[in-house]
Amino acid sequence: MASDHGDSVFANVVRAPEDPILGVTVAYNKDPSPKKLNLGVGAYRTEEGKPLVLNVVRRAEQMLVNDTSRVKEYLPIVGLAEFNKLSAKLIFGVDSPAIQENRVTTVQCLSGTGSLRVGAEFLARHYHEHTIYIPQPTWGNHPKVFTIAGLSVKTYRYYSPETRGLDFQGLLDDLNAAPSGAIVLLHACAHNPTGVDPTPEQWEQIRQLMRSKGLLPFFDSAYQGFASGSLDEDAQSVRMFVSDGGECLVAQSYAKNMGMYGERVGALSIVCKSADVAVRVESQLKLVIRPMYSNPPIHGASIVAAILKDSHMYHEWTVELKAMADRIISMRQKLFDALQARGTPGDWSHIIKQIGMFTFTGLNAQQVAFMTKEYHIYMTSDGRISMAGLSSQTVPLLADAIHAAVSTVV
Ligand code: PGU
C-alpha cells in the first residue's frame, strides 16, 4: 500500500486554541491596521513603542563577544556557577544568612517558566504533599505548568472584583483550610494579572499562618524591580520567609527586569534547613534537568552574570530598571487622567493604585472584543492591559476605546 495516498497518521489531531496570552500577539501580528496597539503580552516598550535592549546589556554582550578566550562548551547541568551565586544574592540579599550557611541550592533554568517547571517536577518526585494552591486569578500558565509536572492544583481567593483589591480574609481562610504541608504559590511582587500585592503587614500574617500550618512557599519572582523600581524592596516578601529559617522555593526570571525575554535566563533556588539537605536536593535537581534539556544555554546567563558581578554595571542596570518602572508608573497616571478628562463612567482609581506591569481594568470579555474590533487594541480577554506597552502617544487612543467600550457594551 502506498502510504502517501492514505490518511495522515495524525488525522485525528485536533487543532488546539492559541495561548490566551501569547495568542494575543499572534492576532495582533495579523492585523494590517497602522494604529494597532498590543497591550497583551507583558513586554516593555519605549515611549516610541519599540522593544528595549538595556544599554548595560548591550555593553556586557559586547564585552563577552570581544573576549576571544570565551568558548561555547556545555555548561554543567545546573548552569553557570557564578550566575547561580549572584542570582541567589539578588533575591535573598547580599548578606543572607541562608546563603552564608550554604542552605540554598540555586540552579540556572530556562527563565521563569523553566524554573517553575523544574521546581514543580522536583516537588512531584520528592515532596510528600502534591497539592499546590495558586491564587485566583493568576498567570494563566501556572495551572498548566504545575498540572503537567504531576501536582494537583487548587486555588485560594486573592482578588475581590468589588473592591478591585486584595481579598485578604478570603486568602487567609483558604490557606487556613488547606491541608498541612500543601504547597502555596506566591507572587513575590507585582501580582499578575491583578497588580495587587499584600502590604508588608499582610505578608507577615501570611507568613505566620503558612509557617504555623507547615505550608510550603513557592515564590514566583518574575518582576523584581518592576513593582517599586527597587530590587531590594521588591524582594521583601521572599526575604521575610527566608529570615525565619524555614524552607521555600523561588523561581526567578530576568525576562522583564533585564529585558532578557528571548534569552530565557532564570534560576530556581531551594532554601533548605541545612547545608547537608541542600546538597542532596541539588543532586536530585540534576536528575530532573538532565533528561529534560540536559543543561541550560550559556549566552544569556553570561550576560546577566557579567552585569551582576561588576559594581558599575550593576549600578547602571538599577538606573535603567528604575527608568522602566517609572515610565510604567507615569503611564498609570496618564491613563487615569485621560479617563477623568473624558468623564468615563466608573471609578478608575485602581489604575493608579495597582502596581507592576499590568492593570486589571475590570473590562469584561465583550468590552475587550469591542476594543479590539473597533480600535485595534489587543489585550487579554480578562481585561488585563500591559501598562508597559503604552506610551504618551497611545494613551488617548486607549482612553477613547475604554470610554466607548464602557459606554456602549455592557
Ligand atoms: N511568572 C509570571 C507571574 C509571569 O507573569 C511570567 C511571564 C512568567 C512567570 C514567565 O516568564 P518567563 O518569560 O518564562 O521568564 N508573563 C508574561 C509574559 C508572557 C507569557 O505569558 O509568558 C505575561 O504577559 O503574562
Short mmCIF file of C-alpha atoms and ligand atoms in Angstrom, two decimals:
data_model
loop_
_atom_site.label_atom_id
_atom_site.label_comp_id
_atom_site.label_asym_id
_atom_site.label_seq_id
_atom_site.Cartn_x
_atom_site.Cartn_y
_atom_site.Cartn_z
CA MET A 1 0.00 0.00 0.00
CA ALA A 2 1.35 3.41 -0.95
CA SER A 3 1.28 5.29 2.28
CA ASP A 4 1.31 8.73 0.66
CA HIS A 5 -2.30 8.31 -0.52
CA GLY A 6 -3.67 7.28 2.83
CA ASP A 7 -4.79 9.44 5.72
CA SER A 8 -2.16 11.11 7.87
CA VAL A 9 -1.20 9.16 10.94
CA PHE A 10 -2.06 12.43 12.68
CA ALA A 11 -5.51 12.66 11.09
CA ASN A 12 -7.16 12.64 14.49
CA VAL A 13 -5.12 15.52 15.89
CA VAL A 14 -7.46 18.36 16.72
CA ARG A 15 -6.42 21.93 16.29
CA ALA A 16 -5.57 23.49 19.65
CA PRO A 17 -6.60 27.03 20.56
CA GLU A 18 -3.94 29.75 20.68
CA ASP A 19 -2.42 30.54 24.07
CA PRO A 20 -4.57 33.11 25.94
CA ILE A 21 -1.60 35.48 26.33
CA LEU A 22 0.88 34.72 23.55
CA GLY A 23 -2.03 34.20 21.13
CA VAL A 24 -2.88 37.89 21.53
CA THR A 25 0.41 38.73 19.81
CA VAL A 26 -0.41 36.25 17.04
CA ALA A 27 -3.72 38.04 16.41
CA TYR A 28 -2.03 41.44 16.65
CA ASN A 29 0.59 40.48 14.05
CA LYS A 30 -2.16 39.57 11.59
CA ASP A 31 -3.91 42.96 11.89
CA PRO A 32 -2.90 45.27 9.00
CA SER A 33 -4.12 48.46 10.75
CA PRO A 34 -1.32 51.03 11.21
CA LYS A 35 -2.75 52.23 14.53
CA LYS A 36 -2.91 48.77 16.13
CA LEU A 37 -1.68 48.52 19.71
CA ASN A 38 -0.56 45.38 21.55
CA LEU A 39 -1.23 45.58 25.29
CA GLY A 40 -1.46 41.80 25.66
CA VAL A 41 1.94 40.34 26.43
CA GLY A 42 3.88 41.74 29.39
CA ALA A 43 6.83 43.09 27.47
CA TYR A 44 8.34 46.53 27.97
CA ARG A 45 8.13 49.09 25.18
CA THR A 46 9.76 52.52 24.92
CA GLU A 47 7.87 55.80 24.53
CA GLU A 48 8.27 55.16 20.79
CA GLY A 49 6.53 51.80 21.20
CA LYS A 50 9.71 49.83 20.48
CA PRO A 51 11.21 46.86 22.35
CA LEU A 52 14.12 47.89 24.56
CA VAL A 53 17.53 46.30 24.94
CA LEU A 54 19.13 47.87 28.01
CA ASN A 55 22.39 49.75 27.36
CA VAL A 56 24.08 47.77 30.09
CA VAL A 57 23.02 44.52 28.42
CA ARG A 58 24.44 45.68 25.07
CA ARG A 59 27.68 46.65 26.80
CA ALA A 60 28.02 43.35 28.66
CA GLU A 61 27.22 41.43 25.49
CA GLN A 62 29.86 43.35 23.53
CA MET A 63 32.41 42.63 26.23
CA LEU A 64 31.68 38.92 26.03
CA VAL A 65 31.81 38.86 22.25
CA ASN A 66 35.19 40.65 22.27
CA ASP A 67 36.65 38.19 24.75
CA THR A 68 38.19 35.57 22.46
CA SER A 69 39.08 33.35 25.40
CA ARG A 70 35.39 32.54 25.78
CA VAL A 71 34.23 29.20 24.45
CA LYS A 72 30.86 27.59 23.90
CA GLU A 73 31.34 24.36 25.80
CA TYR A 74 28.39 22.76 27.59
CA LEU A 75 27.57 24.28 30.94
CA PRO A 76 27.16 21.91 33.88
CA ILE A 77 23.62 20.52 34.35
CA VAL A 78 22.94 23.20 36.99
CA GLY A 79 24.23 26.00 34.75
CA LEU A 80 26.76 28.76 35.26
CA ALA A 81 28.03 28.64 38.86
CA GLU A 82 28.73 32.36 39.04
CA PHE A 83 25.28 33.20 37.69
CA ASN A 84 23.66 30.95 40.28
CA LYS A 85 25.53 32.54 43.19
CA LEU A 86 24.76 36.06 42.03
CA SER A 87 21.09 35.25 41.40
CA ALA A 88 20.69 33.92 44.93
CA LYS A 89 22.25 37.11 46.31
CA LEU A 90 19.96 39.23 44.20
CA ILE A 91 16.79 37.70 45.55
CA PHE A 92 17.83 36.79 49.12
CA GLY A 93 20.09 39.79 49.79
CA VAL A 94 23.88 40.14 49.84
CA ASP A 95 24.23 39.11 53.45
CA SER A 96 21.56 36.49 53.62
CA PRO A 97 22.40 34.03 56.44
CA ALA A 98 20.80 31.21 54.42
CA ILE A 99 23.39 31.73 51.66
CA GLN A 100 26.24 32.07 54.14
CA GLU A 101 25.19 28.82 55.81
CA ASN A 102 25.14 27.08 52.39
CA ARG A 103 21.49 26.16 52.85
CA VAL A 104 20.48 27.42 49.41
CA THR A 105 20.83 25.49 46.20
CA THR A 106 20.41 27.52 43.01
CA VAL A 107 20.19 26.08 39.52
CA GLN A 108 20.07 28.03 36.26
CA CYS A 109 16.86 27.31 34.35
CA LEU A 110 15.03 28.47 31.24
CA SER A 111 13.69 31.78 32.50
CA GLY A 112 10.81 31.96 34.98
CA THR A 113 8.70 29.28 33.32
CA GLY A 114 11.52 26.73 33.23
CA SER A 115 12.38 27.46 36.86
CA LEU A 116 8.78 26.88 37.92
CA ARG A 117 8.65 23.66 35.94
CA VAL A 118 11.89 22.24 37.34
CA GLY A 119 10.76 23.15 40.87
CA ALA A 120 7.38 21.53 40.28
CA GLU A 121 8.91 18.33 38.88
CA PHE A 122 11.23 18.13 41.87
CA LEU A 123 8.31 18.56 44.28
CA ALA A 124 6.24 15.93 42.48
CA ARG A 125 9.10 13.45 42.92
CA HIS A 126 10.40 14.29 46.36
CA TYR A 127 7.81 16.15 48.40
CA HIS A 128 5.10 14.33 50.31
CA GLU A 129 2.20 16.68 49.53
CA HIS A 130 1.23 17.04 45.87
CA THR A 131 -1.37 19.77 46.18
CA ILE A 132 -0.36 23.27 45.17
CA TYR A 133 -2.56 26.28 45.91
CA ILE A 134 -2.36 29.09 43.37
CA PRO A 135 -4.04 32.49 43.66
CA GLN A 136 -7.35 33.14 41.92
CA PRO A 137 -6.69 34.69 39.44
CA THR A 138 -3.05 34.09 38.49
CA TRP A 139 -0.78 33.98 35.44
CA GLY A 140 -2.54 31.63 33.01
CA ASN A 141 0.43 29.31 32.60
CA HIS A 142 0.70 28.46 36.31
CA PRO A 143 -2.00 25.76 36.41
CA LYS A 144 -0.62 24.17 33.25
CA VAL A 145 2.98 24.07 34.47
CA PHE A 146 2.04 22.52 37.80
CA THR A 147 -0.51 20.06 36.47
CA ILE A 148 1.78 18.70 33.79
CA ALA A 149 4.52 18.26 36.38
CA GLY A 150 2.18 15.97 38.31
CA LEU A 151 0.93 18.29 41.03
CA SER A 152 -2.71 18.75 41.83
CA VAL A 153 -3.76 22.39 41.51
CA LYS A 154 -6.22 24.16 43.82
CA THR A 155 -6.88 27.86 44.17
CA TYR A 156 -7.01 30.30 47.06
CA ARG A 157 -9.01 33.51 47.00
CA TYR A 158 -6.86 36.52 46.19
CA TYR A 159 -8.72 39.28 44.44
CA SER A 160 -12.03 40.92 45.09
CA PRO A 161 -13.66 42.30 41.90
CA GLU A 162 -15.89 44.54 44.05
CA THR A 163 -13.07 46.41 45.76
CA ARG A 164 -10.56 45.74 42.97
CA GLY A 165 -8.18 44.98 45.82
CA LEU A 166 -6.89 42.04 47.83
CA ASP A 167 -9.44 39.60 49.29
CA PHE A 168 -7.25 39.22 52.34
CA GLN A 169 -9.79 37.46 54.52
CA GLY A 170 -10.60 35.02 51.71
CA LEU A 171 -6.90 34.35 51.25
CA LEU A 172 -6.37 33.66 54.96
CA ASP A 173 -9.47 31.46 55.17
CA ASP A 174 -8.46 29.37 52.17
CA LEU A 175 -4.87 28.89 53.29
CA ASN A 176 -6.13 28.06 56.75
CA ALA A 177 -8.35 25.35 55.28
CA ALA A 178 -5.51 23.89 53.15
CA PRO A 179 -4.10 20.53 54.27
CA SER A 180 -0.93 20.91 56.30
CA GLY A 181 2.16 20.63 54.12
CA ALA A 182 0.42 21.85 50.95
CA ILE A 183 2.49 23.93 48.55
CA VAL A 184 1.43 27.56 48.07
CA LEU A 185 2.38 29.58 45.01
CA LEU A 186 3.01 33.22 45.91
CA HIS A 187 3.82 36.08 43.53
CA ALA A 188 6.85 37.74 45.13
CA CYS A 189 5.68 41.17 43.93
CA ALA A 190 3.61 42.84 41.20
CA HIS A 191 0.95 40.14 41.12
CA ASN A 192 -0.02 39.13 37.59
CA PRO A 193 -2.70 39.89 36.40
CA THR A 194 -4.18 41.98 39.21
CA GLY A 195 -1.37 44.40 40.11
CA VAL A 196 -2.49 43.96 43.72
CA ASP A 197 0.06 42.91 46.38
CA PRO A 198 -0.34 42.31 50.12
CA THR A 199 1.08 45.04 52.36
CA PRO A 200 4.18 44.15 54.46
CA GLU A 201 1.88 43.65 57.46
CA GLN A 202 -0.34 41.31 55.46
CA TRP A 203 2.70 39.41 54.20
CA GLU A 204 3.75 38.93 57.80
CA GLN A 205 0.34 37.49 58.65
CA ILE A 206 0.50 35.19 55.64
CA ARG A 207 3.94 34.06 56.73
CA GLN A 208 2.81 33.30 60.25
CA LEU A 209 -0.21 31.36 59.06
CA MET A 210 1.79 29.38 56.50
CA ARG A 211 4.58 28.52 58.91
CA SER A 212 2.14 27.51 61.64
CA LYS A 213 0.43 25.11 59.23
CA GLY A 214 3.64 23.87 57.62
CA LEU A 215 2.59 25.12 54.17
CA LEU A 216 5.49 25.21 51.71
CA PRO A 217 6.01 28.57 49.95
CA PHE A 218 6.90 28.53 46.25
CA PHE A 219 7.63 32.11 45.16
CA ASP A 220 7.36 33.21 41.57
CA SER A 221 9.61 36.27 41.18
CA ALA A 222 9.14 37.46 37.60
CA TYR A 223 9.09 41.19 38.32
CA GLN A 224 11.81 42.02 40.87
CA GLY A 225 12.49 45.74 40.48
CA PHE A 226 9.46 46.33 38.28
CA ALA A 227 6.96 46.99 41.07
CA SER A 228 8.74 49.68 43.07
CA GLY A 229 11.81 50.33 40.95
CA SER A 230 13.93 48.91 43.81
CA LEU A 231 15.34 45.38 43.63
CA ASP A 232 15.59 45.09 47.41
CA GLU A 233 12.14 46.39 48.14
CA ASP A 234 10.55 44.01 45.65
CA ALA A 235 12.32 41.06 47.31
CA GLN A 236 10.98 41.82 50.80
CA SER A 237 8.26 39.18 50.76
CA VAL A 238 10.74 36.44 49.90
CA ARG A 239 13.31 37.65 52.43
CA MET A 240 10.66 37.70 55.15
CA PHE A 241 10.05 33.99 54.63
CA VAL A 242 13.75 33.14 54.42
CA SER A 243 14.72 35.06 57.54
CA ASP A 244 12.53 32.86 59.75
CA GLY A 245 14.80 29.92 58.97
CA GLY A 246 12.10 27.97 57.16
CA GLU A 247 12.26 26.35 53.75
CA CYS A 248 10.94 27.64 50.44
CA LEU A 249 11.37 27.61 46.67
CA VAL A 250 11.92 30.66 44.47
CA ALA A 251 11.69 30.88 40.68
CA GLN A 252 13.46 33.95 39.27
CA SER A 253 13.17 35.43 35.81
CA TYR A 254 15.39 38.01 34.12
CA ALA A 255 12.92 38.39 31.25
CA LYS A 256 11.42 41.67 32.45
CA ASN A 257 13.86 43.27 34.85
CA MET A 258 16.83 42.86 32.49
CA GLY A 259 14.79 42.77 29.29
CA MET A 260 16.23 39.32 28.52
CA TYR A 261 12.88 37.82 27.39
CA GLY A 262 14.02 35.68 24.47
CA GLU A 263 17.33 34.70 26.05
CA ARG A 264 15.44 32.57 28.59
CA VAL A 265 17.50 33.36 31.68
CA GLY A 266 16.25 32.38 35.10
CA ALA A 267 17.03 30.45 38.25
CA LEU A 268 15.38 28.13 40.72
CA SER A 269 16.53 28.35 44.32
CA ILE A 270 15.53 25.96 47.06
CA VAL A 271 16.21 27.18 50.58
CA CYS A 272 16.73 24.20 52.87
CA LYS A 273 17.04 23.67 56.62
CA SER A 274 20.69 22.59 56.41
CA ALA A 275 23.66 22.54 54.05
CA ASP A 276 23.51 18.76 54.01
CA VAL A 277 19.90 18.73 52.76
CA ALA A 278 20.75 21.39 50.16
CA VAL A 279 23.49 19.20 48.67
CA ARG A 280 21.11 16.25 48.38
CA VAL A 281 18.33 18.39 46.92
CA GLU A 282 20.71 19.75 44.27
CA SER A 283 21.79 16.24 43.30
CA GLN A 284 18.13 15.40 42.63
CA LEU A 285 17.50 18.64 40.71
CA LYS A 286 20.20 17.45 38.32
CA LEU A 287 18.23 14.26 37.74
CA VAL A 288 15.17 16.36 36.89
CA ILE A 289 17.06 18.62 34.47
CA ARG A 290 19.27 16.12 32.65
CA PRO A 291 16.51 14.24 30.77
CA MET A 292 14.54 17.45 30.17
CA TYR A 293 17.10 19.66 28.36
CA SER A 294 20.45 18.35 29.64
CA ASN A 295 21.90 21.74 30.58
CA PRO A 296 20.91 25.38 30.12
CA PRO A 297 22.12 27.86 27.46
CA ILE A 298 25.29 29.84 28.16
CA HIS A 299 24.82 33.18 26.43
CA GLY A 300 22.12 34.98 28.40
CA ALA A 301 23.33 33.77 31.77
CA SER A 302 26.85 35.03 30.96
CA ILE A 303 25.45 38.48 30.21
CA VAL A 304 23.47 38.55 33.45
CA ALA A 305 26.47 37.34 35.47
CA ALA A 306 28.73 39.99 33.89
CA ILE A 307 26.30 42.70 34.97
CA LEU A 308 25.62 41.36 38.45
CA LYS A 309 29.30 40.93 39.36
CA ASP A 310 30.53 44.36 38.26
CA SER A 311 29.52 47.18 40.59
CA HIS A 312 29.46 49.81 37.82
CA MET A 313 27.36 47.72 35.51
CA TYR A 314 25.10 46.69 38.35
CA HIS A 315 24.51 50.32 39.18
CA GLU A 316 23.85 51.16 35.54
CA TRP A 317 21.30 48.33 35.47
CA THR A 318 19.45 49.63 38.53
CA VAL A 319 19.19 53.07 36.92
CA GLU A 320 17.79 51.65 33.68
CA LEU A 321 15.43 49.37 35.59
CA LYS A 322 14.14 52.28 37.66
CA ALA A 323 13.55 54.25 34.46
CA MET A 324 11.39 51.42 33.09
CA ALA A 325 9.43 51.16 36.35
CA ASP A 326 8.96 54.94 36.47
CA ARG A 327 7.76 55.11 32.89
CA ILE A 328 5.13 52.46 33.66
CA ILE A 329 4.00 54.37 36.75
CA SER A 330 3.71 57.58 34.71
CA MET A 331 1.52 55.73 32.18
CA ARG A 332 -0.87 54.82 35.00
CA GLN A 333 -1.30 58.48 35.89
CA LYS A 334 -1.69 59.50 32.25
CA LEU A 335 -4.35 56.87 31.55
CA PHE A 336 -6.22 57.72 34.74
CA ASP A 337 -6.15 61.45 33.89
CA ALA A 338 -7.31 60.78 30.33
CA LEU A 339 -10.33 58.81 31.56
CA GLN A 340 -11.15 61.51 34.11
CA ALA A 341 -10.95 64.14 31.37
CA ARG A 342 -13.41 62.14 29.25
CA GLY A 343 -15.77 61.66 32.16
CA THR A 344 -15.66 57.93 31.55
CA PRO A 345 -18.31 56.22 33.71
CA GLY A 346 -16.98 54.27 36.70
CA ASP A 347 -14.24 54.55 39.29
CA TRP A 348 -10.82 54.17 37.65
CA SER A 349 -8.65 54.86 40.69
CA HIS A 350 -7.45 51.25 40.66
CA ILE A 351 -5.32 52.17 37.62
CA ILE A 352 -3.09 54.31 39.83
CA LYS A 353 -3.38 52.05 42.88
CA GLN A 354 -2.29 48.83 41.17
CA ILE A 355 1.43 48.18 40.70
CA GLY A 356 3.79 46.45 38.34
CA MET A 357 3.44 45.77 34.66
CA PHE A 358 -0.33 45.29 34.44
CA THR A 359 -3.62 46.96 35.14
CA PHE A 360 -6.55 44.67 35.76
CA THR A 361 -9.09 47.05 34.28
CA GLY A 362 -12.34 45.32 35.16
CA LEU A 363 -13.35 45.39 31.47
CA ASN A 364 -15.24 42.24 30.51
CA ALA A 365 -14.54 39.92 27.56
CA GLN A 366 -17.19 41.61 25.38
CA GLN A 367 -15.73 45.04 26.04
CA VAL A 368 -12.25 43.73 25.24
CA ALA A 369 -13.54 42.21 21.97
CA PHE A 370 -15.15 45.54 21.12
CA MET A 371 -11.91 47.44 21.71
CA THR A 372 -10.01 45.01 19.50
CA LYS A 373 -12.57 45.14 16.71
CA GLU A 374 -13.23 48.87 16.71
CA TYR A 375 -9.93 50.29 17.95
CA HIS A 376 -7.35 47.60 17.05
CA ILE A 377 -6.28 47.44 20.68
CA TYR A 378 -5.14 43.97 21.71
CA MET A 379 -5.29 42.71 25.28
CA THR A 380 -6.09 39.51 27.14
CA SER A 381 -9.81 38.72 27.42
CA ASP A 382 -9.74 39.01 31.22
CA GLY A 383 -9.35 42.78 30.83
CA ARG A 384 -5.66 42.90 31.71
CA ILE A 385 -3.59 45.54 29.95
CA SER A 386 0.17 45.74 29.88
CA MET A 387 0.97 49.29 31.02
CA ALA A 388 4.49 48.72 29.71
CA GLY A 389 3.12 48.59 26.17
CA LEU A 390 1.56 52.04 26.47
CA SER A 391 3.12 55.41 25.59
CA SER A 392 2.12 59.07 25.82
CA GLN A 393 1.06 58.93 22.17
CA THR A 394 -1.17 55.88 22.60
CA VAL A 395 -2.85 56.79 25.90
CA PRO A 396 -5.56 58.93 24.20
CA LEU A 397 -6.46 56.08 21.84
CA LEU A 398 -6.76 53.64 24.73
CA ALA A 399 -8.80 56.11 26.78
CA ASP A 400 -11.16 56.68 23.82
CA ALA A 401 -11.53 52.92 23.40
CA ILE A 402 -12.23 52.28 27.09
CA HIS A 403 -14.68 55.17 27.17
CA ALA A 404 -16.54 53.81 24.13
CA ALA A 405 -16.45 50.24 25.45
CA VAL A 406 -17.94 51.01 28.86
CA SER A 407 -20.46 53.43 27.35
CA THR A 408 -21.76 51.06 24.67
CA VAL A 409 -21.05 47.46 25.74
CA VAL A 410 -22.39 46.06 29.00
N1 PGU B 1 5.59 34.18 36.15
C1 PGU B 1 4.80 35.23 35.95
C2 PGU B 1 3.97 35.72 37.07
C3 PGU B 1 4.75 35.84 34.69
O1 PGU B 1 3.96 36.89 34.52
C4 PGU B 1 5.55 35.36 33.64
C5 PGU B 1 5.51 35.97 32.28
C6 PGU B 1 6.38 34.26 33.92
C7 PGU B 1 6.38 33.70 35.18
C8 PGU B 1 7.27 33.62 32.90
O2 PGU B 1 8.20 34.44 32.36
P1 PGU B 1 9.47 33.91 31.59
O3 PGU B 1 9.45 34.58 30.29
O4 PGU B 1 9.36 32.43 31.46
O5 PGU B 1 10.60 34.30 32.45
N2 PGU B 1 4.31 36.51 31.88
C9 PGU B 1 4.19 37.46 30.81
C10 PGU B 1 4.89 37.06 29.54
C11 PGU B 1 4.13 36.27 28.53
C12 PGU B 1 3.85 34.87 29.00
O6 PGU B 1 2.69 34.62 29.32
O7 PGU B 1 4.79 34.06 29.06
C13 PGU B 1 2.72 37.81 30.66
O8 PGU B 1 2.39 38.57 29.74
O9 PGU B 1 1.92 37.40 31.50
#
